[in-house]
PDB file of C-alpha atoms and ligand atoms in Angstrom:
ATOM      1  CA  MET A  14      37.672-167.777  53.409  1.00 88.00           C
ATOM      2  CA  ILE A  15      36.561-164.191  52.755  1.00 93.00           C
ATOM      3  CA  ASN A  16      36.979-162.010  55.741  1.00 95.00           C
ATOM      4  CA  LYS A  17      35.364-158.573  54.569  1.00 97.00           C
ATOM      5  CA  ILE A  18      35.018-156.028  52.094  1.00 97.00           C
ATOM      6  CA  GLU A  19      38.575-154.612  51.728  1.00 97.00           C
ATOM      7  CA  HIS A  20      37.769-151.741  49.265  1.00 97.00           C
ATOM      8  CA  ILE A  21      35.507-150.509  46.861  1.00 98.00           C
ATOM      9  CA  GLY A  22      37.272-149.383  43.397  1.00 98.00           C
ATOM     10  CA  ILE A  23      35.744-146.287  41.534  1.00 98.00           C
ATOM     11  CA  ALA A  24      36.878-145.641  37.872  1.00 98.00           C
ATOM     12  CA  VAL A  25      37.520-141.931  37.269  1.00 98.00           C
ATOM     13  CA  LYS A  26      38.660-139.765  34.161  1.00 98.00           C
ATOM     14  CA  SER A  27      41.090-137.833  36.435  1.00 97.00           C
ATOM     15  CA  ILE A  28      42.588-138.836  39.555  1.00 97.00           C
ATOM     16  CA  GLU A  29      43.335-135.200  40.488  1.00 97.00           C
ATOM     17  CA  GLU A  30      39.947-134.076  40.123  1.00 98.00           C
ATOM     18  CA  ALA A  31      38.558-137.030  41.967  1.00 98.00           C
ATOM     19  CA  ASN A  32      40.756-136.814  44.686  1.00 98.00           C
ATOM     20  CA  PHE A  33      39.885-133.269  45.379  1.00 98.00           C
ATOM     21  CA  ILE A  34      36.051-134.451  45.461  1.00 98.00           C
ATOM     22  CA  TYR A  35      36.747-137.486  47.489  1.00 98.00           C
ATOM     23  CA  LYS A  36      38.810-135.371  49.990  1.00 98.00           C
ATOM     24  CA  ASN A  37      35.787-132.765  50.378  1.00 98.00           C
ATOM     25  CA  LEU A  38      33.342-135.972  50.926  1.00 98.00           C
ATOM     26  CA  LEU A  39      35.162-138.012  53.272  1.00 97.00           C
ATOM     27  CA  GLY A  40      37.043-135.388  55.105  1.00 97.00           C
ATOM     28  CA  VAL A  41      40.361-137.060  54.950  1.00 98.00           C
ATOM     29  CA  ASP A  42      43.102-136.785  52.193  1.00 98.00           C
ATOM     30  CA  SER A  43      44.335-139.639  50.221  1.00 98.00           C
ATOM     31  CA  TYR A  44      46.801-141.862  52.004  1.00 96.00           C
ATOM     32  CA  LYS A  45      48.505-143.209  48.835  1.00 95.00           C
ATOM     33  CA  THR A  46      48.890-142.668  45.291  1.00 95.00           C
ATOM     34  CA  GLU A  47      50.377-145.710  43.230  1.00 95.00           C
ATOM     35  CA  HIS A  48      51.003-146.655  39.695  1.00 94.00           C
ATOM     36  CA  VAL A  49      50.230-150.187  39.211  1.00 91.00           C
ATOM     37  CA  GLU A  50      52.324-151.299  36.514  1.00 87.00           C
ATOM     38  CA  SER A  51      50.789-154.702  35.743  1.00 83.00           C
ATOM     39  CA  GLU A  52      47.230-152.939  35.271  1.00 89.00           C
ATOM     40  CA  ASN A  53      48.455-149.726  33.615  1.00 93.00           C
ATOM     41  CA  VAL A  54      46.497-147.836  36.141  1.00 96.00           C
ATOM     42  CA  LEU A  55      47.084-145.005  38.561  1.00 97.00           C
ATOM     43  CA  THR A  56      45.381-145.341  42.030  1.00 97.00           C
ATOM     44  CA  SER A  57      44.591-143.442  44.946  1.00 98.00           C
ATOM     45  CA  PHE A  58      43.298-144.679  48.477  1.00 97.00           C
ATOM     46  CA  PHE A  59      41.172-143.067  51.015  1.00 98.00           C
ATOM     47  CA  LYS A  60      40.198-144.699  54.666  1.00 97.00           C
ATOM     48  CA  VAL A  61      37.524-143.871  56.584  1.00 96.00           C
ATOM     49  CA  GLY A  62      37.179-145.827  59.715  1.00 95.00           C
ATOM     50  CA  GLU A  63      37.298-149.516  58.447  1.00 92.00           C
ATOM     51  CA  SER A  64      36.475-148.547  54.937  1.00 96.00           C
ATOM     52  CA  LYS A  65      38.693-147.945  51.977  1.00 97.00           C
ATOM     53  CA  ILE A  66      37.817-146.488  48.407  1.00 98.00           C
ATOM     54  CA  GLU A  67      40.250-146.953  45.795  1.00 98.00           C
ATOM     55  CA  LEU A  68      40.120-144.164  42.772  1.00 98.00           C
ATOM     56  CA  LEU A  69      41.252-145.716  39.600  1.00 98.00           C
ATOM     57  CA  GLU A  70      42.537-143.882  36.402  1.00 98.00           C
ATOM     58  CA  GLY A  71      43.579-145.678  33.198  1.00 97.00           C
ATOM     59  CA  LYS A  72      46.899-144.709  31.847  1.00 94.00           C
ATOM     60  CA  SER A  73      47.572-146.787  28.611  1.00 89.00           C
ATOM     61  CA  GLY A  74      44.453-145.968  26.505  1.00 87.00           C
ATOM     62  CA  ASP A  75      43.442-149.771  26.268  1.00 91.00           C
ATOM     63  CA  ASP A  76      43.401-150.761  30.022  1.00 96.00           C
ATOM     64  CA  ALA A  77      40.531-151.950  32.057  1.00 96.00           C
ATOM     65  CA  ILE A  78      39.584-148.730  33.389  1.00 98.00           C
ATOM     66  CA  THR A  79      39.636-146.746  30.221  1.00 97.00           C
ATOM     67  CA  LYS A  80      37.567-149.240  28.499  1.00 97.00           C
ATOM     68  CA  PHE A  81      35.256-149.435  31.276  1.00 98.00           C
ATOM     69  CA  ILE A  82      34.613-145.711  31.216  1.00 98.00           C
ATOM     70  CA  GLU A  83      34.316-145.643  27.491  1.00 97.00           C
ATOM     71  CA  LYS A  84      31.451-148.097  27.912  1.00 96.00           C
ATOM     72  CA  LYS A  85      29.714-147.300  31.112  1.00 96.00           C
ATOM     73  CA  GLY A  86      31.033-144.045  32.135  1.00 98.00           C
ATOM     74  CA  GLU A  87      32.670-143.143  35.650  1.00 98.00           C
ATOM     75  CA  GLY A  88      31.352-145.232  38.665  1.00 98.00           C
ATOM     76  CA  ILE A  89      31.946-148.340  40.731  1.00 98.00           C
ATOM     77  CA  HIS A  90      34.312-150.661  38.930  1.00 98.00           C
ATOM     78  CA  HIS A  91      34.929-153.500  41.466  1.00 98.00           C
ATOM     79  CA  ILE A  92      34.454-154.779  44.906  1.00 98.00           C
ATOM     80  CA  ALA A  93      37.327-156.278  46.861  1.00 98.00           C
ATOM     81  CA  PHE A  94      37.509-158.977  49.375  1.00 98.00           C
ATOM     82  CA  ASP A  95      40.077-159.477  51.900  1.00 98.00           C
ATOM     83  CA  VAL A  96      41.285-163.042  52.072  1.00 98.00           C
ATOM     84  CA  ASP A  97      43.840-164.660  54.183  1.00 96.00           C
ATOM     85  CA  ASP A  98      45.062-167.250  51.465  1.00 97.00           C
ATOM     86  CA  ILE A  99      44.404-166.197  47.903  1.00 98.00           C
ATOM     87  CA  GLU A 100      45.662-169.136  46.229  1.00 98.00           C
ATOM     88  CA  ALA A 101      43.239-171.412  48.452  1.00 97.00           C
ATOM     89  CA  GLU A 102      40.478-168.864  47.871  1.00 98.00           C
ATOM     90  CA  MET A 103      41.243-169.039  44.053  1.00 98.00           C
ATOM     91  CA  GLU A 104      41.117-172.871  44.026  1.00 98.00           C
ATOM     92  CA  ASN A 105      37.904-172.990  45.945  1.00 97.00           C
ATOM     93  CA  LEU A 106      36.165-170.566  43.589  1.00 97.00           C
ATOM     94  CA  LYS A 107      37.556-172.368  40.407  1.00 97.00           C
ATOM     95  CA  ARG A 108      36.196-175.628  41.873  1.00 97.00           C
ATOM     96  CA  GLN A 109      32.831-174.049  42.244  1.00 97.00           C
ATOM     97  CA  GLY A 110      32.902-172.750  38.408  1.00 97.00           C
ATOM     98  CA  PHE A 111      33.653-169.103  38.892  1.00 98.00           C
ATOM     99  CA  VAL A 112      35.693-167.831  36.124  1.00 98.00           C
ATOM    100  CA  LEU A 113      39.071-166.382  37.609  1.00 98.00           C
ATOM    101  CA  LEU A 114      40.895-163.620  35.206  1.00 97.00           C
ATOM    102  CA  SER A 115      44.343-165.012  36.013  1.00 97.00           C
ATOM    103  CA  ASP A 116      45.809-168.533  36.935  1.00 97.00           C
ATOM    104  CA  LYS A 117      48.082-166.967  39.642  1.00 97.00           C
ATOM    105  CA  PRO A 118      47.900-163.839  41.976  1.00 96.00           C
ATOM    106  CA  LYS A 119      49.330-160.761  40.587  1.00 94.00           C
ATOM    107  CA  LYS A 120      51.026-157.911  42.479  1.00 92.00           C
ATOM    108  CA  GLY A 121      48.390-155.190  42.889  1.00 91.00           C
ATOM    109  CA  ALA A 122      48.003-151.880  44.410  1.00 89.00           C
ATOM    110  CA  ASP A 123      48.348-151.020  48.504  1.00 90.00           C
ATOM    111  CA  ASN A 124      50.827-153.969  49.044  1.00 92.00           C
ATOM    112  CA  LYS A 125      48.520-156.814  47.871  1.00 94.00           C
ATOM    113  CA  LEU A 126      48.379-159.851  45.853  1.00 96.00           C
ATOM    114  CA  ILE A 127      45.380-159.898  43.846  1.00 96.00           C
ATOM    115  CA  CYS A 128      42.960-161.958  41.270  1.00 97.00           C
ATOM    116  CA  PHE A 129      39.855-160.739  39.747  1.00 98.00           C
ATOM    117  CA  VAL A 130      36.670-162.999  38.958  1.00 98.00           C
ATOM    118  CA  HIS A 131      35.046-162.153  35.573  1.00 98.00           C
ATOM    119  CA  PRO A 132      31.589-159.873  36.300  1.00 98.00           C
ATOM    120  CA  LYS A 133      29.856-162.542  34.096  1.00 97.00           C
ATOM    121  CA  SER A 134      30.016-165.237  36.876  1.00 96.00           C
ATOM    122  CA  THR A 135      29.018-162.788  39.672  1.00 98.00           C
ATOM    123  CA  ASN A 136      25.837-161.172  38.507  1.00 98.00           C
ATOM    124  CA  GLY A 137      27.463-158.316  36.833  1.00 97.00           C
ATOM    125  CA  VAL A 138      29.910-157.212  39.545  1.00 98.00           C
ATOM    126  CA  LEU A 139      33.800-157.473  39.033  1.00 98.00           C
ATOM    127  CA  ILE A 140      35.224-158.851  42.236  1.00 98.00           C
ATOM    128  CA  GLU A 141      38.584-158.662  43.304  1.00 98.00           C
ATOM    129  CA  LEU A 142      40.408-160.926  45.977  1.00 98.00           C
ATOM    130  CA  CYS A 143      43.199-159.411  47.845  1.00 97.00           C
ATOM    131  CA  GLN A 144      45.895-160.571  50.326  1.00 98.00           C
ATOM    132  CA  GLU A 145      48.076-158.362  52.165  1.00 95.00           C
ATOM    133  CA  ILE A 146      51.748-159.046  51.304  1.00 94.00           C
ATOM    134  CA  ARG A 147      53.194-159.774  54.736  1.00 86.00           C
TER     135      ARG A 147
HETATM  136  N1  CMX B 223      32.207-154.384  36.163  1.00 71.37           N
HETATM  137  C1  CMX B 223      31.063-154.964  35.589  1.00 71.37           C
HETATM  138  N2  CMX B 223      30.994-155.452  34.283  1.00 71.37           N
HETATM  139  C2  CMX B 223      32.176-155.256  33.655  1.00 71.37           C
HETATM  140  C3  CMX B 223      33.346-154.550  34.027  1.00 71.37           C
HETATM  141  C4  CMX B 223      33.211-154.130  35.329  1.00 71.37           C
HETATM  142  N3  CMX B 223      34.198-153.542  35.940  1.00 71.37           N
HETATM  143  N4  CMX B 223      34.259-154.485  33.184  1.00 71.37           N
HETATM  144  C5  CMX B 223      33.531-155.083  31.905  1.00 71.37           C
HETATM  145  N5  CMX B 223      32.568-155.355  32.454  1.00 71.37           N
HETATM  146  C6  CMX B 223      31.591-156.071  31.203  1.00 71.37           C
HETATM  147  C7  CMX B 223      31.464-155.344  30.082  1.00 71.37           C
HETATM  148  O1  CMX B 223      30.404-154.260  30.111  1.00 71.37           O
HETATM  149  C8  CMX B 223      30.930-156.508  29.042  1.00 71.37           C
HETATM  150  O2  CMX B 223      29.403-156.637  29.368  1.00 71.37           O
HETATM  151  P1  CMX B 223      28.239-157.015  28.018  1.00 71.37           P
HETATM  152  O3  CMX B 223      29.011-158.400  27.438  1.00 71.37           O
HETATM  153  O4  CMX B 223      27.164-157.220  28.624  1.00 71.37           O
HETATM  154  O5  CMX B 223      28.588-155.780  26.966  1.00 71.37           O
HETATM  155  C9  CMX B 223      31.538-157.670  29.660  1.00 71.37           C
HETATM  156  O6  CMX B 223      32.016-157.301  31.024  1.00 71.37           O
HETATM  157  C10 CMX B 223      32.795-157.807  28.933  1.00 71.37           C
HETATM  158  O7  CMX B 223      33.657-158.936  29.184  1.00 71.37           O
HETATM  159  P2  CMX B 223      34.747-159.264  28.278  1.00 71.37           P
HETATM  160  O8  CMX B 223      34.457-159.144  26.645  1.00 71.37           O
HETATM  161  O9  CMX B 223      35.204-160.627  28.589  1.00 71.37           O
HETATM  162  O10 CMX B 223      35.973-158.211  28.529  1.00 71.37           O
HETATM  163  P3  CMX B 223      36.638-156.933  28.531  1.00 71.37           P
HETATM  164  O11 CMX B 223      37.397-156.328  27.372  1.00 71.37           O
HETATM  165  O12 CMX B 223      35.431-155.947  28.600  1.00 71.37           O
HETATM  166  O13 CMX B 223      37.264-156.835  29.901  1.00 71.37           O
HETATM  167  C11 CMX B 223      37.200-157.563  32.402  1.00 71.37           C
HETATM  168  C12 CMX B 223      36.446-156.973  31.223  1.00 71.37           C
HETATM  169  C13 CMX B 223      36.576-157.659  33.584  1.00 71.37           C
HETATM  170  C14 CMX B 223      37.506-159.289  31.852  1.00 71.37           C
HETATM  171  C15 CMX B 223      38.695-156.793  32.239  1.00 71.37           C
HETATM  172  O14 CMX B 223      38.298-155.346  32.755  1.00 71.37           O
HETATM  173  C16 CMX B 223      39.481-157.336  33.119  1.00 71.37           C
HETATM  174  O15 CMX B 223      40.488-158.226  33.044  1.00 71.37           O
HETATM  175  N6  CMX B 223      39.520-156.849  34.506  1.00 71.37           N
HETATM  176  C17 CMX B 223      40.625-157.160  35.696  1.00 71.37           C
HETATM  177  C18 CMX B 223      41.546-156.265  35.638  1.00 71.37           C
HETATM  178  C19 CMX B 223      41.270-154.912  36.075  1.00 71.37           C
HETATM  179  O16 CMX B 223      39.957-154.476  36.114  1.00 71.37           O
HETATM  180  N7  CMX B 223      42.206-153.874  36.327  1.00 71.37           N
HETATM  181  C20 CMX B 223      42.000-152.616  36.760  1.00 71.37           C
HETATM  182  C21 CMX B 223      42.036-152.342  38.229  1.00 71.37           C
HETATM  183  C22 CMX B 223      43.495-152.829  38.891  1.00 71.37           C
HETATM  184  C23 CMX B 223      43.207-152.402  40.429  1.00 71.37           C
HETATM  185  O17 CMX B 223      42.493-152.455  41.158  1.00 71.37           O
HETATM  186  O18 CMX B 223      44.554-152.192  40.726  1.00 71.37           O
END
């Protein structure tokens, strides 16, 4: 079962510059900056009320964020949904014909297990499932 939007991911060219902009916009500091090795990206998280924003900068030249910015420019990259049981949700979506981008959950940023759903199967929006690691 999907509980809520966990965060919205925004692809940026420079985390340093975007941190400054989002700090001014949201009126709070980033609460965490983290290098996600499995994805080769640098992330920065902001929280306002129940809502989280994840800024993402590509680090390898051929990572998903760098490719996205080359093609579409900076902007909203994905919507992440919080789930209680990621493996059960992956199985449920697979059964319905959604195209998952990994067979097993991966370790993502901010203490989460994650799995992505291909944007071609969700009306052009990249979807991330994430489950808090307890
Ligand atoms: N949102 C919407 N559409 C996207 C997209 C995105 N974020 N990224 C790529 N696309 C589109 C491309 O524009 C392209 O569309 P067209 O065919 O109309 O030109 C299509 O998807 C390309 O699909 P593809 O050829 O299968 O694959 P790509 O090499 O472009 O990779 C994707 C796209 C989504 C499969 C890849 O980026 C991926 O595996 N993403 C999951 C991992 C990820 O995004 N990691 C970074 C975030 C990590 C984190 O949050 O910690």
